[in-house]
Short mmCIF file of N, CA and C in Angstrom, two decimals:
data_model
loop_
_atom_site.label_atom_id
_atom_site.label_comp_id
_atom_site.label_asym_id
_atom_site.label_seq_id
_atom_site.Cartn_x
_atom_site.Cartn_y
_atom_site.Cartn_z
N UNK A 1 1.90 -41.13 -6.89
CA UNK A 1 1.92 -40.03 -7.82
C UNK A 1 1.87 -40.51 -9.26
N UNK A 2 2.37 -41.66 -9.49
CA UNK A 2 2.30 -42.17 -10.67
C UNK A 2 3.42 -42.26 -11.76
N UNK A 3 3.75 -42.66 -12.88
CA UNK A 3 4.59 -42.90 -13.54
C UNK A 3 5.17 -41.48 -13.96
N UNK A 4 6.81 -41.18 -14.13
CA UNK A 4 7.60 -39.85 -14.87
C UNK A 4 6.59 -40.19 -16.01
N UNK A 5 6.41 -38.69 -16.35
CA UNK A 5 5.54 -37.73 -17.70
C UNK A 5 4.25 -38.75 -17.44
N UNK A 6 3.24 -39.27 -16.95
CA UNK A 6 1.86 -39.85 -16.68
C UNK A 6 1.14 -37.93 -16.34
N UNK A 7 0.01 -37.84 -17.62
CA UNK A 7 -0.59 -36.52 -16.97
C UNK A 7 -1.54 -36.67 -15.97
N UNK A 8 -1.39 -35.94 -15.52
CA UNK A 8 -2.57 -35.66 -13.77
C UNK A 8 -2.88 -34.32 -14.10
N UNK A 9 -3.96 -33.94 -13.30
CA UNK A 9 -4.67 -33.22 -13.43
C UNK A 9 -5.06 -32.26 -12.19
N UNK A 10 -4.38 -31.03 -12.03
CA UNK A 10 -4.21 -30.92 -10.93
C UNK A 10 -4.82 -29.13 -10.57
N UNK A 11 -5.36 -28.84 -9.36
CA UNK A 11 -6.07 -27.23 -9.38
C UNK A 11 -5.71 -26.88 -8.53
N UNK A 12 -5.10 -25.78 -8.64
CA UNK A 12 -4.74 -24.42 -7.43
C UNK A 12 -6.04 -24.60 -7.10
N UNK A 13 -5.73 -24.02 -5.94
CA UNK A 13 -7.44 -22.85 -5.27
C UNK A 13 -5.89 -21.96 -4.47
N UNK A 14 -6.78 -21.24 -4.68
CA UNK A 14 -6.32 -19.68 -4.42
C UNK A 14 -6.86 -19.51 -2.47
N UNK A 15 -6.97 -19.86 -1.84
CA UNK A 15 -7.49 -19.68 -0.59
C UNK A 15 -5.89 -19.41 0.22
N UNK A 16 -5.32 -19.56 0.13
CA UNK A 16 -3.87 -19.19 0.81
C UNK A 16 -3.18 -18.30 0.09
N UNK A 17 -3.50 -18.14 -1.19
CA UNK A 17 -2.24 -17.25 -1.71
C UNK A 17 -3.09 -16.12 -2.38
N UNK A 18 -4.30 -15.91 -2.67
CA UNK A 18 -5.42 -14.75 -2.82
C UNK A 18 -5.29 -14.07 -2.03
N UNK A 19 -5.39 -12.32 -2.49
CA UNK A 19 -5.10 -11.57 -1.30
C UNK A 19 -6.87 -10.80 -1.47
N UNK A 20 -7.14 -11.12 -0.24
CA UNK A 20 -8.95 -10.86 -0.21
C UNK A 20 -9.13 -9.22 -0.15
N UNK A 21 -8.16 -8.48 -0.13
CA UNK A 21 -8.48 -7.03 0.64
C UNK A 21 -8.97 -6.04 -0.75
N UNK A 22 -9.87 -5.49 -0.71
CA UNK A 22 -10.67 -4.37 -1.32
C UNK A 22 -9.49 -3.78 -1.47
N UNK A 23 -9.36 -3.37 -3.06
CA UNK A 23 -8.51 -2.07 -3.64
C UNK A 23 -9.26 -0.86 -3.77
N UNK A 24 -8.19 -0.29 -3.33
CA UNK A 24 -8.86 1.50 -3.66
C UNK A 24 -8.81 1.86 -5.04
N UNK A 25 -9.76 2.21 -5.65
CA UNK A 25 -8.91 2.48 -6.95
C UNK A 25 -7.88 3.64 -7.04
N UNK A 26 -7.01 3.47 -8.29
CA UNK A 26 -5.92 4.34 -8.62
C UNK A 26 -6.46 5.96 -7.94
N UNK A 27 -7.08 6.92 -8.60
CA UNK A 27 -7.71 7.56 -8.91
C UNK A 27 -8.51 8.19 -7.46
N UNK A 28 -8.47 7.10 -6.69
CA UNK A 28 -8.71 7.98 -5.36
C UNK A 28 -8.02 8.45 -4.09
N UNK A 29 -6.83 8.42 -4.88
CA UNK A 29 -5.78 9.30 -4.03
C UNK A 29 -4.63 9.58 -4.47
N UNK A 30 -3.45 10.13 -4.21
CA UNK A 30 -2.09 10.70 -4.30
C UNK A 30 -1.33 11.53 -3.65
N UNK A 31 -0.26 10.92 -4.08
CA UNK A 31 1.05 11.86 -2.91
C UNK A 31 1.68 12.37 -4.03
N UNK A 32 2.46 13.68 -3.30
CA UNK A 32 3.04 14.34 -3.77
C UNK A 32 3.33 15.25 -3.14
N UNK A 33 4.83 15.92 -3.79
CA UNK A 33 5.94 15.74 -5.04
C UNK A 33 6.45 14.36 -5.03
N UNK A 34 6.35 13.82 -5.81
CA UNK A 34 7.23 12.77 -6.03
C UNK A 34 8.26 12.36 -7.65
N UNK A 35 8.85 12.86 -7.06
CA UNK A 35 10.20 12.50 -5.86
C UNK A 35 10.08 13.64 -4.61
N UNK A 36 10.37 12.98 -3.73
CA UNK A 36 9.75 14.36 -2.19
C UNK A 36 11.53 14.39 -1.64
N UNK A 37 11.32 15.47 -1.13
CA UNK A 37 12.51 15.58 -0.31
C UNK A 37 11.96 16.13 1.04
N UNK A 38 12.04 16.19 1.91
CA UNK A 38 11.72 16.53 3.27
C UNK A 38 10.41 15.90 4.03
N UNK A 39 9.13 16.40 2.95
CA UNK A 39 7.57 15.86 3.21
C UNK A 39 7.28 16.14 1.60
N UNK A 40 6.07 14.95 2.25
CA UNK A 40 5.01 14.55 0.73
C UNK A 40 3.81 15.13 1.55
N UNK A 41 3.06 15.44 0.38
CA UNK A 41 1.45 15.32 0.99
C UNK A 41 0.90 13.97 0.27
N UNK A 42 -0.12 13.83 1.01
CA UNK A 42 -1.57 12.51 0.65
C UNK A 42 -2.66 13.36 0.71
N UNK A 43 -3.38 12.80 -0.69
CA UNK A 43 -4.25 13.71 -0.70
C UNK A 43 -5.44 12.63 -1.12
N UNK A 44 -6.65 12.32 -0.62
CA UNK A 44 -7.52 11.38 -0.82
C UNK A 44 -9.15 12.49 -1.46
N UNK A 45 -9.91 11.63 -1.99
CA UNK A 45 -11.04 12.45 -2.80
C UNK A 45 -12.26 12.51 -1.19
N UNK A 46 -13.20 13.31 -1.44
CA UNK A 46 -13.91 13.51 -0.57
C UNK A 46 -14.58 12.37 -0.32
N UNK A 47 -14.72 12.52 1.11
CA UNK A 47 -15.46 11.04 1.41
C UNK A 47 -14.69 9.83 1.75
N UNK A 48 -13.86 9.61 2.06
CA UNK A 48 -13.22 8.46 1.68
C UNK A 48 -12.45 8.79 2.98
N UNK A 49 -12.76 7.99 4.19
CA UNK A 49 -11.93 7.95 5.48
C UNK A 49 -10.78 7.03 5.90
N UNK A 50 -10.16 8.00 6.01
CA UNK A 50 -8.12 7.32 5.88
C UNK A 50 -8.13 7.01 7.31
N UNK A 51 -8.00 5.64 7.32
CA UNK A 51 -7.54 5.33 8.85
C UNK A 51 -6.25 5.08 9.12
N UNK A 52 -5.12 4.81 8.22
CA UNK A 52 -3.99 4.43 8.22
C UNK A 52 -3.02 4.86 7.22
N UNK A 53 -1.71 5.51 7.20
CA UNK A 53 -0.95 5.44 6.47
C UNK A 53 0.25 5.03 6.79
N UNK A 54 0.79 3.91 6.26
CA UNK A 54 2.27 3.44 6.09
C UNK A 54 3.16 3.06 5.42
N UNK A 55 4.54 3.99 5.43
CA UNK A 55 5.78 3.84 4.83
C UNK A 55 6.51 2.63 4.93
N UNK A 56 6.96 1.93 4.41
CA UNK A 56 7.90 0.83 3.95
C UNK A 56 9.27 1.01 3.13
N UNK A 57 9.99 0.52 3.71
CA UNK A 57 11.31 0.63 2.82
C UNK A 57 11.07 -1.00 1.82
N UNK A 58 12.34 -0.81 0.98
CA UNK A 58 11.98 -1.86 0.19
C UNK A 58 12.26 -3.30 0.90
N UNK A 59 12.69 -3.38 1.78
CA UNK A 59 12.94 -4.95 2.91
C UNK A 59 11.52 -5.10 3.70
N UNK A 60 10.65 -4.22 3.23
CA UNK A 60 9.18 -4.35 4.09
C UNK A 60 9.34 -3.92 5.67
N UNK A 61 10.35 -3.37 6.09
CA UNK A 61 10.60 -2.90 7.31
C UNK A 61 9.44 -1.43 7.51
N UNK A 62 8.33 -0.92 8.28
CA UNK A 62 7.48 0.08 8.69
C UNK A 62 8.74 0.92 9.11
N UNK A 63 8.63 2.03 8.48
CA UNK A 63 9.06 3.14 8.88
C UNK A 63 8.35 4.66 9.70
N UNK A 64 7.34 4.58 9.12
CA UNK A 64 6.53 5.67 9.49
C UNK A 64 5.34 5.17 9.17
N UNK A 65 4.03 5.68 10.31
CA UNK A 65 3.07 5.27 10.66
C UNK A 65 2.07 6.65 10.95
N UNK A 66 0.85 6.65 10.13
CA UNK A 66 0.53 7.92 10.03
C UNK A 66 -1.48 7.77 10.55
N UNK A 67 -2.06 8.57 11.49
CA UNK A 67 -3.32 7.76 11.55
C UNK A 67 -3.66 9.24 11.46
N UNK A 68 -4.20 9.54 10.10
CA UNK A 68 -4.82 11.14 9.60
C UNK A 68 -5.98 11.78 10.51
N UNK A 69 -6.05 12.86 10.58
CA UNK A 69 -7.43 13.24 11.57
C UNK A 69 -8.59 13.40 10.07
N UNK A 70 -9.35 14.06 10.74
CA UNK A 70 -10.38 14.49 9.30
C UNK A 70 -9.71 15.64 8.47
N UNK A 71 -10.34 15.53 7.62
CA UNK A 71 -9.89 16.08 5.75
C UNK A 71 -9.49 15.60 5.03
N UNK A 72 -9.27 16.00 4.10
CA UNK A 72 -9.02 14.96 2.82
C UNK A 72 -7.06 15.23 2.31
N UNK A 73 -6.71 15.80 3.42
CA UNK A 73 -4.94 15.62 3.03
C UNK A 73 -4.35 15.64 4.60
N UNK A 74 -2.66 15.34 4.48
CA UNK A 74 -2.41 14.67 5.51
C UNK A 74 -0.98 15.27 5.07
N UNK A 75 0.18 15.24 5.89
CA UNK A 75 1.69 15.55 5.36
C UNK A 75 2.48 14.41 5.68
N UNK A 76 3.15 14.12 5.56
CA UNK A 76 4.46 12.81 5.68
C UNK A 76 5.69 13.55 5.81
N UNK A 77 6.05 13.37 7.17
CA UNK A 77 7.35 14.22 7.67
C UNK A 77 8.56 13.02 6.90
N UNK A 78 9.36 13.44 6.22
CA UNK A 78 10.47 12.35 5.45
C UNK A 78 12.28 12.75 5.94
N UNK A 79 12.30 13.88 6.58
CA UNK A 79 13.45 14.17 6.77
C UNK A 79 14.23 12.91 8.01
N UNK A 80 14.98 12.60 7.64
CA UNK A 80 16.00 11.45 8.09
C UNK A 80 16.00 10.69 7.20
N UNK A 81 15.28 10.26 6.58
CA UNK A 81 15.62 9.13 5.36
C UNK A 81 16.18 8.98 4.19
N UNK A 82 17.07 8.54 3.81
CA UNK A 82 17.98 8.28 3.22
C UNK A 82 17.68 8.32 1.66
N UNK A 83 17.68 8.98 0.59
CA UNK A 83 17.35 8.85 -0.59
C UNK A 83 17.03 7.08 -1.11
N UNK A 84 15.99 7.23 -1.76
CA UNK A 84 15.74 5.91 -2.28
C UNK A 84 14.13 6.03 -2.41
N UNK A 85 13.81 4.56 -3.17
CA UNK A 85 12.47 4.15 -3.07
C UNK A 85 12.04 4.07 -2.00
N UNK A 86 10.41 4.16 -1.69
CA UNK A 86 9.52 3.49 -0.56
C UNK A 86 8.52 3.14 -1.01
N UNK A 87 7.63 2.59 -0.29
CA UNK A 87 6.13 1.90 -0.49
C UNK A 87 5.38 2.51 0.63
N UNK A 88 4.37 3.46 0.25
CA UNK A 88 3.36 4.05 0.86
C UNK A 88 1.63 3.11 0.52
N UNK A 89 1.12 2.62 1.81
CA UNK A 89 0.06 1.87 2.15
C UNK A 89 -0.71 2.80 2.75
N UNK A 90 -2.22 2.97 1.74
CA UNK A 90 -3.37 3.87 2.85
C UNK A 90 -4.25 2.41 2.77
N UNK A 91 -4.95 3.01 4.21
CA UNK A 91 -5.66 1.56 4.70
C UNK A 91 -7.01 2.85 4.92
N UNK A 92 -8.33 2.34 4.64
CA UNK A 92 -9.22 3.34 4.22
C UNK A 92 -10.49 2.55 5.38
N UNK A 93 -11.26 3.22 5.99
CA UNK A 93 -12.10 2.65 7.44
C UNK A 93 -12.86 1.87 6.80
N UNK A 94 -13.29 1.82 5.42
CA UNK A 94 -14.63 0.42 4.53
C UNK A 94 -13.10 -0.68 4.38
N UNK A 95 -12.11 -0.58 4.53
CA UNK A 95 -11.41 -1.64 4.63
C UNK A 95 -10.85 -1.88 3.21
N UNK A 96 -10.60 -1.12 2.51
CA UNK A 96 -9.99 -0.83 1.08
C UNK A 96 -8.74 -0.59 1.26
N UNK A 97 -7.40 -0.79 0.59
CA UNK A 97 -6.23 -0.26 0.76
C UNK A 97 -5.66 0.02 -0.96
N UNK A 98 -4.79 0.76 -1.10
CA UNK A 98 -3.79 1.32 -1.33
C UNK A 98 -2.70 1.34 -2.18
N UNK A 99 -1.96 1.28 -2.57
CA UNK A 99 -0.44 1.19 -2.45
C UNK A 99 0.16 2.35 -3.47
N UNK A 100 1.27 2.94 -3.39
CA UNK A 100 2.00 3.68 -4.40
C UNK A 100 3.70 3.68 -4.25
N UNK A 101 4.15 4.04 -4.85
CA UNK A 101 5.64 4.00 -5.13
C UNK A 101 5.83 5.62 -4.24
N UNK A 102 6.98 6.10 -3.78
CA UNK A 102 7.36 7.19 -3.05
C UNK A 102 8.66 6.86 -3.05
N UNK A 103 9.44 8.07 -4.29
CA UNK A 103 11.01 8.08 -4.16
C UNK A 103 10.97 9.41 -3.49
N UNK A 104 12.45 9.40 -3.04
CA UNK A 104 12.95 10.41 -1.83
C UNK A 104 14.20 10.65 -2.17
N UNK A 105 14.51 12.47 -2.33
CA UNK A 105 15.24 12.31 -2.97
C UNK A 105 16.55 12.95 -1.83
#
């Protein structure tokens, strides 16, 4: 390795810690009310086929698992869960995903 303080010259590559997955942009979807109490809706722009939706608590534990039929909105049943943050993931069939904040109140 060479002598304490000797500079080296040294390069990440990103191949392990790059996350390769297509973002959805902002703008092509949303839930709401948020803050929700009971159910949220998801509501995605036309065109855009939702193959997946999933809830996360903040320990990354799946809570709810949602696979939408056709249209462009969907409901999220929330009653049992405990007030707090979550992390809502749409996973979109061109392989684009997601993410938003979902407090519960």
């Amino acid at each position: 390795w060479g002598a304490p303080g000797e500079f080296r010259r040294f390069l990440f590559n990103d191949v392990c810690t790059g996350n390769r997955e297509p973002r959805l942009d902002d703008g092509a979807w949303s839930v709401f009310p948020n803050p929700a109490a009971g159910r949220a809706t998801v509501r995605w722009e036309s065109g855009l086929r939702v193959e997946q939706l999933r809830l996360y608590d903040l320990k990354g534990r799946r809570l709810l698992e949602v696979r939408p039929g056709r249209g462009e909105t969907t409901e999220l049943e929330l009653d049992g869960l405990p007030a707090g943050l979550y992390v809502l993931r749409l996973r979109a069939g061109d392989g684009r995903t997601g993410v938003r904040r979902l407090v519960v109140r």
